[in-house]
Amino acid sequence: GRSAPGADDAAPALLAQIATWANAGNSEEARAACERYLQQFEPHAQVFYWLGLLSDTAGQGTQALNHYRKALYLQPQHPEALAHLAALLASQGDVVGARRLQERAARRERSDREPEQ
């Protein structure tokens, strides 16, 4: 079934709004907008990434881990989620997990540069 008219435009607009608020440090507004997005639209890696970042900034490491992992479940090569999750794991002493993510990110950059044969 088709979404409501305008839903196709509403999702990117809300994503842009989340980014604006998060970058401006308005974490409450950004977090509320993320929750609203997830209620209204299909799950989106970028939304879980923002939720992870907002939790991370608020010192909620466990929540942040869960959000980053959801982002990577939806988009396994999400560059920012990989980088932030790696940093978070490293800060929690999970050096092996962090290195694995960094290798995954590096692999992604290589495959971007070299066209698949």
Short mmCIF file of the C-alpha atoms (twelve columns), coordinates in Angstrom:
data_MODEL
# 
_entry.id   MODEL 
# 
loop_
_atom_site.group_PDB 
_atom_site.id 
_atom_site.type_symbol 
_atom_site.label_atom_id 
_atom_site.label_alt_id 
_atom_site.label_comp_id 
_atom_site.label_asym_id 
_atom_site.label_seq_id 
_atom_site.Cartn_x 
_atom_site.Cartn_y 
_atom_site.Cartn_z 
_atom_site.pdbx_PDB_model_num 
ATOM 1   C CA . GLY A 1   0.000  0.000  0.000   1 
ATOM 2   C CA . ARG A 2   1.087  3.536  -0.698  1 
ATOM 3   C CA . SER A 3   2.047  5.813  2.159   1 
ATOM 4   C CA . ALA A 4   0.042  8.932  2.846   1 
ATOM 5   C CA . PRO A 5   0.617  11.682 0.263   1 
ATOM 6   C CA . GLY A 6   3.764  13.597 1.018   1 
ATOM 7   C CA . ALA A 7   5.248  10.829 3.175   1 
ATOM 8   C CA . ASP A 8   8.043  10.377 0.638   1 
ATOM 9   C CA . ASP A 9   9.058  13.993 1.197   1 
ATOM 10  C CA . ALA A 10  8.346  14.004 4.918   1 
ATOM 11  C CA . ALA A 11  10.903 11.326 5.782   1 
ATOM 12  C CA . PRO A 12  13.954 13.103 4.274   1 
ATOM 13  C CA . ALA A 13  12.725 16.411 5.680   1 
ATOM 14  C CA . LEU A 14  12.526 14.933 9.175   1 
ATOM 15  C CA . LEU A 15  15.984 13.355 8.757   1 
ATOM 16  C CA . ALA A 16  17.392 16.749 7.812   1 
ATOM 17  C CA . GLN A 17  15.679 18.296 10.839  1 
ATOM 18  C CA . ILE A 18  17.176 15.643 13.153  1 
ATOM 19  C CA . ALA A 19  20.634 16.368 11.735  1 
ATOM 20  C CA . THR A 20  20.183 20.110 12.223  1 
ATOM 21  C CA . TRP A 21  19.089 19.716 15.840  1 
ATOM 22  C CA . ALA A 22  21.755 17.139 16.688  1 
ATOM 23  C CA . ASN A 23  24.517 19.281 15.171  1 
ATOM 24  C CA . ALA A 24  23.252 22.331 17.054  1 
ATOM 25  C CA . GLY A 25  23.347 20.399 20.324  1 
ATOM 26  C CA . ASN A 26  19.555 20.327 20.750  1 
ATOM 27  C CA . SER A 27  19.636 16.700 21.841  1 
ATOM 28  C CA . GLU A 28  16.153 16.587 23.375  1 
ATOM 29  C CA . GLU A 29  14.529 17.827 20.161  1 
ATOM 30  C CA . ALA A 30  16.716 15.589 18.020  1 
ATOM 31  C CA . ARG A 31  15.939 12.519 20.126  1 
ATOM 32  C CA . ALA A 32  12.190 13.241 20.060  1 
ATOM 33  C CA . ALA A 33  12.354 13.654 16.281  1 
ATOM 34  C CA . CYS A 34  14.161 10.293 15.981  1 
ATOM 35  C CA . GLU A 35  11.434 8.580  18.007  1 
ATOM 36  C CA . ARG A 36  8.784  10.292 15.864  1 
ATOM 37  C CA . TYR A 37  10.566 9.162  12.705  1 
ATOM 38  C CA . LEU A 38  10.631 5.537  13.851  1 
ATOM 39  C CA . GLN A 39  6.907  5.662  14.658  1 
ATOM 40  C CA . GLN A 40  5.985  7.118  11.269  1 
ATOM 41  C CA . PHE A 41  8.423  5.627  8.759   1 
ATOM 42  C CA . GLU A 42  10.449 2.524  7.973   1 
ATOM 43  C CA . PRO A 43  13.516 2.029  10.208  1 
ATOM 44  C CA . HIS A 44  16.460 3.978  8.816   1 
ATOM 45  C CA . ALA A 45  20.142 3.439  9.630   1 
ATOM 46  C CA . GLN A 46  20.778 7.178  9.887   1 
ATOM 47  C CA . VAL A 47  18.078 7.590  12.559  1 
ATOM 48  C CA . PHE A 48  19.612 4.849  14.703  1 
ATOM 49  C CA . TYR A 49  23.018 6.434  14.130  1 
ATOM 50  C CA . TRP A 50  21.715 9.783  15.445  1 
ATOM 51  C CA . LEU A 51  20.101 8.044  18.431  1 
ATOM 52  C CA . GLY A 52  23.428 6.334  19.091  1 
ATOM 53  C CA . LEU A 53  25.287 9.613  18.868  1 
ATOM 54  C CA . LEU A 54  22.814 11.363 21.182  1 
ATOM 55  C CA . SER A 55  23.046 8.541  23.743  1 
ATOM 56  C CA . ASP A 56  26.831 8.528  23.385  1 
ATOM 57  C CA . THR A 57  27.033 12.277 24.032  1 
ATOM 58  C CA . ALA A 58  24.759 11.892 27.057  1 
ATOM 59  C CA . GLY A 59  27.110 9.249  28.472  1 
ATOM 60  C CA . GLN A 60  24.638 6.403  27.894  1 
ATOM 61  C CA . GLY A 61  27.142 3.957  26.467  1 
ATOM 62  C CA . THR A 62  24.978 0.836  26.530  1 
ATOM 63  C CA . GLN A 63  22.095 2.566  24.756  1 
ATOM 64  C CA . ALA A 64  24.522 4.028  22.244  1 
ATOM 65  C CA . LEU A 65  25.954 0.570  21.493  1 
ATOM 66  C CA . ASN A 66  22.456 -0.801 20.833  1 
ATOM 67  C CA . HIS A 67  21.547 2.089  18.532  1 
ATOM 68  C CA . TYR A 68  24.823 1.888  16.560  1 
ATOM 69  C CA . ARG A 69  24.349 -1.872 16.172  1 
ATOM 70  C CA . LYS A 70  20.813 -1.338 14.843  1 
ATOM 71  C CA . ALA A 71  22.162 1.210  12.365  1 
ATOM 72  C CA . LEU A 72  24.771 -1.295 11.185  1 
ATOM 73  C CA . TYR A 73  22.177 -4.071 11.002  1 
ATOM 74  C CA . LEU A 74  20.198 -1.903 8.568   1 
ATOM 75  C CA . GLN A 75  23.273 -0.592 6.728   1 
ATOM 76  C CA . PRO A 76  26.327 -2.786 7.456   1 
ATOM 77  C CA . GLN A 77  28.794 -0.272 5.988   1 
ATOM 78  C CA . HIS A 78  27.408 2.910  7.563   1 
ATOM 79  C CA . PRO A 79  30.726 4.819  7.906   1 
ATOM 80  C CA . GLU A 80  29.900 7.055  10.884  1 
ATOM 81  C CA . ALA A 81  28.198 4.275  12.828  1 
ATOM 82  C CA . LEU A 82  31.231 2.020  12.264  1 
ATOM 83  C CA . ALA A 83  33.630 4.737  13.419  1 
ATOM 84  C CA . HIS A 84  31.638 5.735  16.496  1 
ATOM 85  C CA . LEU A 85  30.870 2.168  17.548  1 
ATOM 86  C CA . ALA A 86  34.571 1.310  17.207  1 
ATOM 87  C CA . ALA A 87  35.533 4.294  19.373  1 
ATOM 88  C CA . LEU A 88  32.895 3.388  21.956  1 
ATOM 89  C CA . LEU A 89  34.021 -0.245 22.130  1 
ATOM 90  C CA . ALA A 90  37.649 0.850  22.467  1 
ATOM 91  C CA . SER A 91  36.737 3.221  25.305  1 
ATOM 92  C CA . GLN A 92  34.995 0.322  27.069  1 
ATOM 93  C CA . GLY A 93  38.061 -1.875 26.679  1 
ATOM 94  C CA . ASP A 94  36.739 -4.041 23.831  1 
ATOM 95  C CA . VAL A 95  39.826 -3.566 21.683  1 
ATOM 96  C CA . VAL A 96  39.150 -6.660 19.581  1 
ATOM 97  C CA . GLY A 97  35.614 -5.556 18.729  1 
ATOM 98  C CA . ALA A 98  36.864 -2.070 17.908  1 
ATOM 99  C CA . ARG A 99  39.587 -3.403 15.615  1 
ATOM 100 C CA . ARG A 100 37.094 -5.643 13.819  1 
ATOM 101 C CA . LEU A 101 34.886 -2.630 13.046  1 
ATOM 102 C CA . GLN A 102 37.861 -0.556 11.907  1 
ATOM 103 C CA . GLU A 103 38.880 -3.363 9.548   1 
ATOM 104 C CA . ARG A 104 35.322 -3.483 8.221   1 
ATOM 105 C CA . ALA A 105 35.402 0.286  7.610   1 
ATOM 106 C CA . ALA A 106 38.786 0.007  5.871   1 
ATOM 107 C CA . ARG A 107 37.468 -2.823 3.697   1 
ATOM 108 C CA . ARG A 108 34.556 -0.624 2.701   1 
ATOM 109 C CA . GLU A 109 36.887 2.209  1.652   1 
ATOM 110 C CA . ARG A 110 38.954 -0.191 -0.446  1 
ATOM 111 C CA . SER A 111 35.885 -1.587 -2.195  1 
ATOM 112 C CA . ASP A 112 34.707 1.965  -2.907  1 
ATOM 113 C CA . ARG A 113 37.984 2.717  -4.644  1 
ATOM 114 C CA . GLU A 114 38.326 -0.539 -6.581  1 
ATOM 115 C CA . PRO A 115 35.415 -1.412 -8.865  1 
ATOM 116 C CA . GLU A 116 34.342 -5.051 -8.461  1 
ATOM 117 C CA . GLN A 117 35.534 -7.231 -11.345 1 
# 
